[in-house]
Structures are given as C-alpha cells and as structure tokens.
PDB file of C-alpha atoms and ligand atoms in Angstrom:
ATOM      1  CA  MET A   1     -27.145  40.709 -40.713  1.00  0.00           C
ATOM      2  CA  GLN A   2     -26.817  41.501 -44.469  1.00  0.00           C
ATOM      3  CA  GLY A   3     -23.378  40.248 -45.808  1.00  0.00           C
ATOM      4  CA  LYS A   4     -21.425  41.636 -48.618  1.00  0.00           C
ATOM      5  CA  PHE A   5     -21.361  39.688 -51.905  1.00  0.00           C
ATOM      6  CA  ALA A   6     -18.298  39.919 -54.089  1.00  0.00           C
ATOM      7  CA  ASP A   7     -18.431  40.672 -57.839  1.00  0.00           C
ATOM      8  CA  GLU A   8     -18.772  37.572 -59.754  1.00  0.00           C
ATOM      9  CA  HIS A   9     -15.181  37.681 -61.129  1.00  0.00           C
ATOM     10  CA  ALA A  10     -13.385  39.224 -58.107  1.00  0.00           C
ATOM     11  CA  VAL A  11     -10.768  36.753 -57.117  1.00  0.00           C
ATOM     12  CA  GLN A  12     -10.487  36.593 -53.248  1.00  0.00           C
ATOM     13  CA  TYR A  13      -7.137  37.636 -51.956  1.00  0.00           C
ATOM     14  CA  HIS A  14      -6.336  34.604 -49.862  1.00  0.00           C
ATOM     15  CA  ILE A  15      -8.286  31.730 -51.249  1.00  0.00           C
ATOM     16  CA  GLY A  16      -7.922  32.411 -54.882  1.00  0.00           C
ATOM     17  CA  LEU A  17     -11.422  31.880 -55.777  1.00  0.00           C
ATOM     18  CA  ALA A  18     -14.059  34.126 -57.315  1.00  0.00           C
ATOM     19  CA  ARG A  19     -17.883  33.609 -57.336  1.00  0.00           C
ATOM     20  CA  ASN A  20     -18.083  32.405 -60.880  1.00  0.00           C
ATOM     21  CA  MET A  21     -15.690  29.585 -60.202  1.00  0.00           C
ATOM     22  CA  LEU A  22     -18.017  28.084 -57.501  1.00  0.00           C
ATOM     23  CA  ALA A  23     -20.686  27.583 -60.038  1.00  0.00           C
ATOM     24  CA  GLY A  24     -23.426  28.281 -57.546  1.00  0.00           C
ATOM     25  CA  ALA A  25     -22.086  25.970 -54.741  1.00  0.00           C
ATOM     26  CA  THR A  26     -23.508  27.039 -51.303  1.00  0.00           C
ATOM     27  CA  LEU A  27     -22.052  24.291 -49.200  1.00  0.00           C
ATOM     28  CA  ALA A  28     -18.431  23.880 -48.368  1.00  0.00           C
ATOM     29  CA  LEU A  29     -16.549  20.881 -46.988  1.00  0.00           C
ATOM     30  CA  LEU A  30     -13.576  22.028 -45.101  1.00  0.00           C
ATOM     31  CA  PRO A  31     -10.639  19.716 -44.332  1.00  0.00           C
ATOM     32  CA  GLY A  32      -7.639  21.269 -42.751  1.00  0.00           C
ATOM     33  CA  ASP A  33      -5.081  19.457 -44.838  1.00  0.00           C
ATOM     34  CA  PRO A  34      -4.706  20.546 -48.524  1.00  0.00           C
ATOM     35  CA  GLY A  35      -3.553  16.955 -49.217  1.00  0.00           C
ATOM     36  CA  ARG A  36      -7.063  15.718 -48.380  1.00  0.00           C
ATOM     37  CA  VAL A  37      -9.072  17.847 -50.712  1.00  0.00           C
ATOM     38  CA  MET A  38      -9.053  15.909 -54.012  1.00  0.00           C
ATOM     39  CA  ASP A  39      -9.675  12.535 -52.280  1.00  0.00           C
ATOM     40  CA  LEU A  40     -12.636  13.896 -50.410  1.00  0.00           C
ATOM     41  CA  ALA A  41     -14.044  15.709 -53.695  1.00  0.00           C
ATOM     42  CA  ALA A  42     -13.686  12.462 -55.477  1.00  0.00           C
ATOM     43  CA  ALA A  43     -15.197  10.261 -52.742  1.00  0.00           C
ATOM     44  CA  VAL A  44     -18.472  12.528 -52.794  1.00  0.00           C
ATOM     45  CA  GLY A  45     -18.927  13.372 -56.582  1.00  0.00           C
ATOM     46  CA  ASP A  46     -17.244  14.037 -59.944  1.00  0.00           C
ATOM     47  CA  ALA A  47     -14.210  16.171 -58.878  1.00  0.00           C
ATOM     48  CA  SER A  48     -12.403  18.973 -60.590  1.00  0.00           C
ATOM     49  CA  PRO A  49      -9.607  20.940 -59.080  1.00  0.00           C
ATOM     50  CA  LEU A  50     -10.182  24.861 -58.765  1.00  0.00           C
ATOM     51  CA  ALA A  51      -7.247  26.637 -57.056  1.00  0.00           C
ATOM     52  CA  PHE A  52      -4.333  26.299 -54.582  1.00  0.00           C
ATOM     53  CA  HIS A  53      -3.185  29.573 -52.909  1.00  0.00           C
ATOM     54  CA  ARG A  54      -1.446  29.396 -49.613  1.00  0.00           C
ATOM     55  CA  GLU A  55      -3.111  26.843 -47.493  1.00  0.00           C
ATOM     56  CA  TYR A  56      -6.258  26.918 -49.430  1.00  0.00           C
ATOM     57  CA  LYS A  57      -6.539  24.217 -52.026  1.00  0.00           C
ATOM     58  CA  SER A  58     -10.053  23.863 -53.445  1.00  0.00           C
ATOM     59  CA  ALA A  59     -12.031  21.649 -55.757  1.00  0.00           C
ATOM     60  CA  LEU A  60     -15.672  21.400 -56.938  1.00  0.00           C
ATOM     61  CA  ALA A  61     -17.491  18.105 -56.614  1.00  0.00           C
ATOM     62  CA  ARG A  62     -20.695  17.544 -58.699  1.00  0.00           C
ATOM     63  CA  VAL A  63     -23.147  15.554 -56.592  1.00  0.00           C
ATOM     64  CA  ASN A  64     -26.753  14.777 -57.903  1.00  0.00           C
ATOM     65  CA  GLY A  65     -26.823  17.901 -60.267  1.00  0.00           C
ATOM     66  CA  THR A  66     -25.365  20.424 -57.696  1.00  0.00           C
ATOM     67  CA  ASN A  67     -21.962  21.687 -57.004  1.00  0.00           C
ATOM     68  CA  VAL A  68     -20.217  21.292 -53.615  1.00  0.00           C
ATOM     69  CA  LEU A  69     -17.020  23.162 -52.797  1.00  0.00           C
ATOM     70  CA  VAL A  70     -14.259  21.332 -51.046  1.00  0.00           C
ATOM     71  CA  MET A  71     -11.603  23.555 -49.583  1.00  0.00           C
ATOM     72  CA  SER A  72      -8.696  23.228 -47.100  1.00  0.00           C
ATOM     73  CA  THR A  73      -8.448  25.736 -44.279  1.00  0.00           C
ATOM     74  CA  GLY A  74      -4.933  24.950 -43.139  1.00  0.00           C
ATOM     75  CA  MET A  75      -4.366  24.560 -39.529  1.00  0.00           C
ATOM     76  CA  GLY A  76      -5.635  26.890 -36.712  1.00  0.00           C
ATOM     77  CA  GLY A  77      -8.384  29.602 -36.067  1.00  0.00           C
ATOM     78  CA  PRO A  78      -6.808  32.526 -38.171  1.00  0.00           C
ATOM     79  CA  SER A  79      -6.902  30.419 -41.438  1.00  0.00           C
ATOM     80  CA  VAL A  80     -10.322  29.320 -40.663  1.00  0.00           C
ATOM     81  CA  ALA A  81     -11.663  32.829 -40.158  1.00  0.00           C
ATOM     82  CA  ILE A  82     -10.026  34.091 -43.366  1.00  0.00           C
ATOM     83  CA  GLY A  83     -11.467  31.072 -45.297  1.00  0.00           C
ATOM     84  CA  LEU A  84     -15.077  31.818 -43.989  1.00  0.00           C
ATOM     85  CA  GLU A  85     -14.774  35.507 -44.619  1.00  0.00           C
ATOM     86  CA  GLU A  86     -13.894  35.033 -48.302  1.00  0.00           C
ATOM     87  CA  LEU A  87     -16.276  32.032 -48.948  1.00  0.00           C
ATOM     88  CA  ALA A  88     -19.309  34.010 -47.379  1.00  0.00           C
ATOM     89  CA  ARG A  89     -18.559  36.722 -49.816  1.00  0.00           C
ATOM     90  CA  LEU A  90     -18.977  34.171 -52.669  1.00  0.00           C
ATOM     91  CA  GLY A  91     -22.191  33.017 -51.454  1.00  0.00           C
ATOM     92  CA  VAL A  92     -21.317  29.970 -49.345  1.00  0.00           C
ATOM     93  CA  ARG A  93     -23.806  29.470 -46.557  1.00  0.00           C
ATOM     94  CA  GLN A  94     -23.161  26.094 -45.074  1.00  0.00           C
ATOM     95  CA  PHE A  95     -19.775  24.972 -43.736  1.00  0.00           C
ATOM     96  CA  ILE A  96     -18.824  21.484 -42.574  1.00  0.00           C
ATOM     97  CA  ARG A  97     -15.424  20.958 -41.036  1.00  0.00           C
ATOM     98  CA  VAL A  98     -14.154  17.554 -41.925  1.00  0.00           C
ATOM     99  CA  GLY A  99     -11.036  16.980 -39.877  1.00  0.00           C
ATOM    100  CA  THR A 100      -8.844  14.941 -37.522  1.00  0.00           C
ATOM    101  CA  THR A 101      -8.636  15.217 -33.718  1.00  0.00           C
ATOM    102  CA  GLY A 102      -7.287  13.845 -30.442  1.00  0.00           C
ATOM    103  CA  ALA A 103      -9.721  12.027 -28.087  1.00  0.00           C
ATOM    104  CA  ILE A 104      -9.468  12.606 -24.404  1.00  0.00           C
ATOM    105  CA  GLN A 105     -12.129  10.295 -23.021  1.00  0.00           C
ATOM    106  CA  PRO A 106     -11.127   6.649 -22.580  1.00  0.00           C
ATOM    107  CA  GLU A 107     -14.287   5.174 -24.293  1.00  0.00           C
ATOM    108  CA  ILE A 108     -13.352   6.689 -27.685  1.00  0.00           C
ATOM    109  CA  ALA A 109     -11.213   4.438 -29.984  1.00  0.00           C
ATOM    110  CA  LEU A 110      -8.630   5.436 -32.700  1.00  0.00           C
ATOM    111  CA  GLY A 111     -10.587   5.786 -36.004  1.00  0.00           C
ATOM    112  CA  ASP A 112     -14.029   6.689 -34.345  1.00  0.00           C
ATOM    113  CA  LEU A 113     -15.682   9.829 -35.556  1.00  0.00           C
ATOM    114  CA  ILE A 114     -16.547  12.740 -33.395  1.00  0.00           C
ATOM    115  CA  ILE A 115     -19.349  15.116 -34.323  1.00  0.00           C
ATOM    116  CA  ASN A 116     -18.936  18.393 -32.177  1.00  0.00           C
ATOM    117  CA  GLU A 117     -22.083  20.213 -31.261  1.00  0.00           C
ATOM    118  CA  ALA A 118     -19.990  22.995 -29.444  1.00  0.00           C
ATOM    119  CA  ALA A 119     -16.389  23.949 -28.732  1.00  0.00           C
ATOM    120  CA  VAL A 120     -14.474  25.313 -25.670  1.00  0.00           C
ATOM    121  CA  ARG A 121     -12.896  28.641 -27.084  1.00  0.00           C
ATOM    122  CA  LEU A 122      -9.285  28.216 -26.227  1.00  0.00           C
ATOM    123  CA  ASP A 123      -8.434  29.804 -29.598  1.00  0.00           C
ATOM    124  CA  GLY A 124      -7.684  33.445 -30.165  1.00  0.00           C
ATOM    125  CA  ALA A 125      -9.316  34.284 -33.541  1.00  0.00           C
ATOM    126  CA  SER A 126     -12.861  33.801 -32.355  1.00  0.00           C
ATOM    127  CA  THR A 127     -12.399  36.516 -29.790  1.00  0.00           C
ATOM    128  CA  HIS A 128     -11.940  38.970 -32.609  1.00  0.00           C
ATOM    129  CA  TYR A 129     -15.500  38.051 -33.664  1.00  0.00           C
ATOM    130  CA  ALA A 130     -17.445  37.843 -30.318  1.00  0.00           C
ATOM    131  CA  PRO A 131     -16.358  38.174 -26.677  1.00  0.00           C
ATOM    132  CA  LEU A 132     -15.574  35.039 -24.747  1.00  0.00           C
ATOM    133  CA  PRO A 133     -18.986  34.529 -23.009  1.00  0.00           C
ATOM    134  CA  PHE A 134     -20.440  34.102 -26.425  1.00  0.00           C
ATOM    135  CA  PRO A 135     -20.774  30.408 -27.081  1.00  0.00           C
ATOM    136  CA  ALA A 136     -19.120  28.379 -29.922  1.00  0.00           C
ATOM    137  CA  VAL A 137     -22.162  26.333 -30.986  1.00  0.00           C
ATOM    138  CA  ALA A 138     -22.758  24.321 -34.091  1.00  0.00           C
ATOM    139  CA  ASP A 139     -25.872  24.592 -36.359  1.00  0.00           C
ATOM    140  CA  HIS A 140     -28.405  22.190 -34.827  1.00  0.00           C
ATOM    141  CA  ALA A 141     -29.901  21.018 -38.090  1.00  0.00           C
ATOM    142  CA  LEU A 142     -26.533  20.557 -39.931  1.00  0.00           C
ATOM    143  CA  THR A 143     -25.391  18.573 -36.942  1.00  0.00           C
ATOM    144  CA  GLY A 144     -28.444  16.446 -36.867  1.00  0.00           C
ATOM    145  CA  VAL A 145     -27.787  15.473 -40.628  1.00  0.00           C
ATOM    146  CA  LEU A 146     -24.291  14.238 -39.812  1.00  0.00           C
ATOM    147  CA  LEU A 147     -25.469  12.422 -36.819  1.00  0.00           C
ATOM    148  CA  GLN A 148     -28.228  10.677 -38.723  1.00  0.00           C
ATOM    149  CA  ALA A 149     -25.744   9.664 -41.524  1.00  0.00           C
ATOM    150  CA  ALA A 150     -23.325   8.159 -38.954  1.00  0.00           C
ATOM    151  CA  ARG A 151     -26.112   6.215 -37.274  1.00  0.00           C
ATOM    152  CA  GLU A 152     -27.494   4.922 -40.459  1.00  0.00           C
ATOM    153  CA  LEU A 153     -24.064   3.803 -41.594  1.00  0.00           C
ATOM    154  CA  GLY A 154     -23.314   2.242 -38.391  1.00  0.00           C
ATOM    155  CA  VAL A 155     -20.135   4.031 -38.208  1.00  0.00           C
ATOM    156  CA  PRO A 156     -18.665   4.370 -34.587  1.00  0.00           C
ATOM    157  CA  HIS A 157     -19.292   7.972 -33.526  1.00  0.00           C
ATOM    158  CA  HIS A 158     -19.609  10.287 -30.642  1.00  0.00           C
ATOM    159  CA  LEU A 159     -21.493  13.540 -30.102  1.00  0.00           C
ATOM    160  CA  GLY A 160     -20.193  16.175 -27.746  1.00  0.00           C
ATOM    161  CA  ILE A 161     -17.828  19.226 -27.087  1.00  0.00           C
ATOM    162  CA  ALA A 162     -14.343  19.786 -28.482  1.00  0.00           C
ATOM    163  CA  ALA A 163     -11.624  21.969 -26.860  1.00  0.00           C
ATOM    164  CA  SER A 164     -10.281  24.026 -29.671  1.00  0.00           C
ATOM    165  CA  THR A 165      -6.672  25.310 -29.080  1.00  0.00           C
ATOM    166  CA  ASP A 166      -4.310  27.415 -30.852  1.00  0.00           C
ATOM    167  CA  THR A 167      -1.288  25.118 -30.330  1.00  0.00           C
ATOM    168  CA  PHE A 168      -0.749  21.367 -30.704  1.00  0.00           C
ATOM    169  CA  TRP A 169       1.661  21.098 -27.842  1.00  0.00           C
ATOM    170  CA  PRO A 170       1.213  23.411 -24.787  1.00  0.00           C
ATOM    171  CA  GLY A 171      -2.525  24.201 -25.444  1.00  0.00           C
ATOM    172  CA  GLN A 172      -3.424  20.337 -25.598  1.00  0.00           C
ATOM    173  CA  GLU A 173      -1.078  19.794 -22.519  1.00  0.00           C
ATOM    174  CA  ARG A 174       1.528  17.796 -24.352  1.00  0.00           C
ATOM    175  CA  TYR A 175       4.936  17.529 -22.652  1.00  0.00           C
ATOM    176  CA  ASP A 176       6.821  16.011 -25.516  1.00  0.00           C
ATOM    177  CA  SER A 177       7.522  19.415 -26.985  1.00  0.00           C
ATOM    178  CA  PHE A 178      10.909  20.829 -27.888  1.00  0.00           C
ATOM    179  CA  THR A 179      11.332  22.383 -24.323  1.00  0.00           C
ATOM    180  CA  GLY A 180       9.041  20.084 -22.414  1.00  0.00           C
ATOM    181  CA  TYR A 181       7.490  23.038 -20.708  1.00  0.00           C
ATOM    182  CA  VAL A 182       3.739  23.555 -20.463  1.00  0.00           C
ATOM    183  CA  PRO A 183       2.835  27.056 -18.962  1.00  0.00           C
ATOM    184  CA  ARG A 184       1.023  26.948 -15.757  1.00  0.00           C
ATOM    185  CA  LYS A 185      -2.301  27.878 -17.198  1.00  0.00           C
ATOM    186  CA  PHE A 186      -2.458  24.679 -19.212  1.00  0.00           C
ATOM    187  CA  GLN A 187      -0.838  22.425 -16.563  1.00  0.00           C
ATOM    188  CA  GLY A 188      -3.743  19.987 -15.465  1.00  0.00           C
ATOM    189  CA  SER A 189      -6.094  21.472 -18.030  1.00  0.00           C
ATOM    190  CA  MET A 190      -6.612  18.079 -19.731  1.00  0.00           C
ATOM    191  CA  ALA A 191      -7.942  16.485 -16.563  1.00  0.00           C
ATOM    192  CA  GLU A 192     -10.245  19.474 -16.330  1.00  0.00           C
ATOM    193  CA  TRP A 193     -11.756  19.157 -19.733  1.00  0.00           C
ATOM    194  CA  GLN A 194     -11.958  15.357 -19.181  1.00  0.00           C
ATOM    195  CA  ALA A 195     -13.887  15.978 -15.869  1.00  0.00           C
ATOM    196  CA  LEU A 196     -16.279  18.303 -17.665  1.00  0.00           C
ATOM    197  CA  GLY A 197     -16.942  15.648 -20.315  1.00  0.00           C
ATOM    198  CA  VAL A 198     -15.292  17.301 -23.206  1.00  0.00           C
ATOM    199  CA  LEU A 199     -14.485  14.636 -25.905  1.00  0.00           C
ATOM    200  CA  ASN A 200     -11.533  15.960 -27.965  1.00  0.00           C
ATOM    201  CA  TYR A 201      -8.864  18.333 -28.684  1.00  0.00           C
ATOM    202  CA  GLU A 202      -8.495  20.009 -32.276  1.00  0.00           C
ATOM    203  CA  MET A 203      -7.556  23.532 -33.487  1.00  0.00           C
ATOM    204  CA  GLU A 204     -10.344  24.787 -35.690  1.00  0.00           C
ATOM    205  CA  THR A 205     -13.758  24.160 -34.553  1.00  0.00           C
ATOM    206  CA  ALA A 206     -14.285  27.058 -31.964  1.00  0.00           C
ATOM    207  CA  THR A 207     -13.388  29.459 -34.617  1.00  0.00           C
ATOM    208  CA  LEU A 208     -15.550  28.037 -37.112  1.00  0.00           C
ATOM    209  CA  PHE A 209     -18.630  27.853 -34.977  1.00  0.00           C
ATOM    210  CA  THR A 210     -18.126  31.390 -33.534  1.00  0.00           C
ATOM    211  CA  VAL A 211     -17.347  33.126 -36.737  1.00  0.00           C
ATOM    212  CA  ALA A 212     -20.246  31.233 -38.519  1.00  0.00           C
ATOM    213  CA  ARG A 213     -22.590  32.330 -35.747  1.00  0.00           C
ATOM    214  CA  ALA A 214     -21.490  35.903 -36.090  1.00  0.00           C
ATOM    215  CA  MET A 215     -22.060  35.857 -39.790  1.00  0.00           C
ATOM    216  CA  ARG A 216     -25.456  33.993 -39.432  1.00  0.00           C
ATOM    217  CA  VAL A 217     -24.359  31.057 -41.608  1.00  0.00           C
ATOM    218  CA  GLN A 218     -24.471  27.497 -40.666  1.00  0.00           C
ATOM    219  CA  ALA A 219     -21.628  25.382 -39.576  1.00  0.00           C
ATOM    220  CA  ALA A 220     -20.961  21.823 -38.245  1.00  0.00           C
ATOM    221  CA  ALA A 221     -18.006  19.589 -37.726  1.00  0.00           C
ATOM    222  CA  ILE A 222     -16.967  15.965 -37.947  1.00  0.00           C
ATOM    223  CA  CYS A 223     -13.454  14.666 -37.191  1.00  0.00           C
ATOM    224  CA  GLY A 224     -11.827  11.281 -37.313  1.00  0.00           C
ATOM    225  CA  VAL A 225      -9.840  10.308 -34.092  1.00  0.00           C
ATOM    226  CA  VAL A 226      -6.070   9.973 -34.742  1.00  0.00           C
ATOM    227  CA  ALA A 227      -4.726  10.257 -31.250  1.00  0.00           C
ATOM    228  CA  GLN A 228      -5.999   8.734 -27.981  1.00  0.00           C
ATOM    229  CA  ARG A 229      -4.572  11.098 -25.244  1.00  0.00           C
ATOM    230  CA  VAL A 230      -5.666   8.927 -22.388  1.00  0.00           C
ATOM    231  CA  GLU A 231      -2.908   6.495 -23.586  1.00  0.00           C
ATOM    232  CA  THR A 232      -0.306   8.530 -25.286  1.00  0.00           C
ATOM    233  CA  GLU A 233       0.689  12.082 -26.394  1.00  0.00           C
ATOM    234  CA  GLY A 234       1.648  10.732 -29.873  1.00  0.00           C
ATOM    235  CA  VAL A 235      -0.530  10.539 -33.025  1.00  0.00           C
ATOM    236  CA  ALA A 236      -1.498   7.127 -34.561  1.00  0.00           C
ATOM    237  CA  SER A 237      -0.181   5.301 -37.753  1.00  0.00           C
ATOM    238  CA  GLN A 238      -1.027   6.063 -41.272  1.00  0.00           C
ATOM    239  CA  ALA A 239      -3.388   3.245 -41.144  1.00  0.00           C
ATOM    240  CA  VAL A 240      -5.520   4.897 -38.558  1.00  0.00           C
ATOM    241  CA  TYR A 241      -5.532   8.159 -40.641  1.00  0.00           C
ATOM    242  CA  LYS A 242      -6.858   6.132 -43.586  1.00  0.00           C
ATOM    243  CA  LEU A 243      -9.457   4.542 -41.573  1.00  0.00           C
ATOM    244  CA  ALA A 244     -10.616   7.919 -40.205  1.00  0.00           C
ATOM    245  CA  GLU A 245     -10.522   9.384 -43.487  1.00  0.00           C
ATOM    246  CA  ALA A 246     -12.545   6.593 -45.022  1.00  0.00           C
ATOM    247  CA  ARG A 247     -15.213   6.887 -42.461  1.00  0.00           C
ATOM    248  CA  PHE A 248     -15.635  10.555 -42.679  1.00  0.00           C
ATOM    249  CA  GLN A 249     -15.757  10.373 -46.379  1.00  0.00           C
ATOM    250  CA  GLN A 250     -18.529   7.797 -46.045  1.00  0.00           C
ATOM    251  CA  VAL A 251     -20.726  10.056 -43.901  1.00  0.00           C
ATOM    252  CA  VAL A 252     -20.301  13.304 -45.906  1.00  0.00           C
ATOM    253  CA  LYS A 253     -21.125  11.209 -49.088  1.00  0.00           C
ATOM    254  CA  ARG A 254     -24.275   9.902 -47.424  1.00  0.00           C
ATOM    255  CA  ILE A 255     -25.480  13.452 -46.376  1.00  0.00           C
ATOM    256  CA  LEU A 256     -24.897  14.734 -49.982  1.00  0.00           C
ATOM    257  CA  ALA A 257     -26.670  11.839 -51.525  1.00  0.00           C
ATOM    258  CA  ASN A 258     -29.890  12.489 -49.489  1.00  0.00           C
TER     259      ASN A 258
HETATM  260  N1  URA B 301      -5.408  17.289 -34.011  1.00  0.00           N
HETATM  261  C1  URA B 301      -5.025  17.953 -32.875  1.00  0.00           C
HETATM  262  O1  URA B 301      -5.398  19.147 -32.909  1.00  0.00           O
HETATM  263  N2  URA B 301      -4.647  17.215 -31.766  1.00  0.00           N
HETATM  264  C2  URA B 301      -4.538  15.919 -31.936  1.00  0.00           C
HETATM  265  O2  URA B 301      -4.138  15.288 -30.946  1.00  0.00           O
HETATM  266  C3  URA B 301      -4.864  15.184 -33.179  1.00  0.00           C
HETATM  267  C4  URA B 301      -5.176  15.956 -34.200  1.00  0.00           C
END
C-alpha cells in the first residue's frame, strides 16, 4: 500500500508537526503521557522540544547522528490512531509504544516490563481500520530488538498478549468506579483473560498494532507495570512509576545505541 506523504512544511492538524521539523526521523517513541516526553528524549539522546498541541507533545532526540522522534499519544485508541495517521504522512515508519500497564498474572511484579507481541482488541478505534477477526500483532523484528535489549540488561520482563480496552474502569473490570457498576459483558472478563494467559491491561496497544499493520508500518510496545490487579484495583505509588520509567528508558536507550 502506497501511503500519502505530506508537503515538507505542511503542519499536521492534530499533532502540530510538519515533515521538515522531524529532520529525517523515521522512528517514533510513543509514551501516552505528555509529561514523560522530555525525560524520555533526554534519556536516549540530545533532546530538543518540538511542539505541544492537544495531547501530542513532541521532542527530537539526537542519537548516534540520527534523529528519533518522541511524541505522546494521550490515552486511548482514537488518539493513537490520529497520531499514527499524521506521523506516517511525515515519513515515520517505526513506532514503539513506551507506556504503563496493569498486570493480571500473579507472577508479574510491580515495576516489571511487559513486551506485548499481540493484543486483544477490546478497543473501538481499531475496528475502523480492520474487522475484528484481523489480529492485532506487533512487528516481529522490532519486538525481538526490545526483547534482546531487556535480556541483555537483565531487566525483569515478560513477553505476551495485552488486553487493550477503551475504559480504565469497566473495560478492565474495576468495581471502584463512581457507580461501582460493571456491565454484564465485562463481569468475569478479567478471569477469562487470565485463564487465556493474557498478561496485562492497557489502553493503546491493540489500536497501535492494528492501524500499523493496516498501514504496513512497524510497531512494537513495551510497558512498565504500575498496577498488580491480582492484588488490588488501585495503581501503585510514584516510586513504582519512577522504577518502571527508569527501566523502559534503559531498554529503549539500549536499542538505539546498537
Ligand atoms: N494503565 C491501564 O490501562 N491500566 C492499569 O491498570 C494501569 C495502567
């Protein structure tokens, strides 16, 4: 499939970036949180801020003579799909989600990393790109690179399938919501995903993998565990966030150094 390239100076409507601002970057690191962009860019290279429009904050990191884009996607599939559409027009061809997640298997500890090779499509946005029988699968080579870096660094990590939802509360079967009500279709769903060996809940990966496949570009995902759902519905302390962040920064830095 031949995609459309944007004119060099055409600023994309949502992300506030034009092709010339990317200075040739073809790889994008995609945290969800705009607050993580500058730290991630600085952790991997010489960082310079680019734009901040809506949920899309961006920076360039200069690493070994090449430029890497770091851009937040915000939360949820619709924001991811828009981000991918506009970045692909600017020439980005490799996308790595660098996010946070809730583990649903007992052997996974807070602060561990999860590399997702595929995702259960509980989102809505991916269904606008491909019918549900189409799988949400990561790029094998890009995933292998993440896995190798995590292994070499000795960082605790797990490889497996995510369940990507459109909601943090009912979709992830949390009962500590405002109403406490979980619709029938999600009651018992966490036990089902656990029985099927799914590792984690998060809100972006299924859209990322499906849209990337539809566009014939490469995508992978690595997330730090900030909730252990076998024990509690809550999320962990800031210290755990910091640990997870330090670990995924280490892994990403390693893959870019090679
Ligand atoms: N992100 C999610 O979507 N769920 C969690 O439990 C933690 C982070």
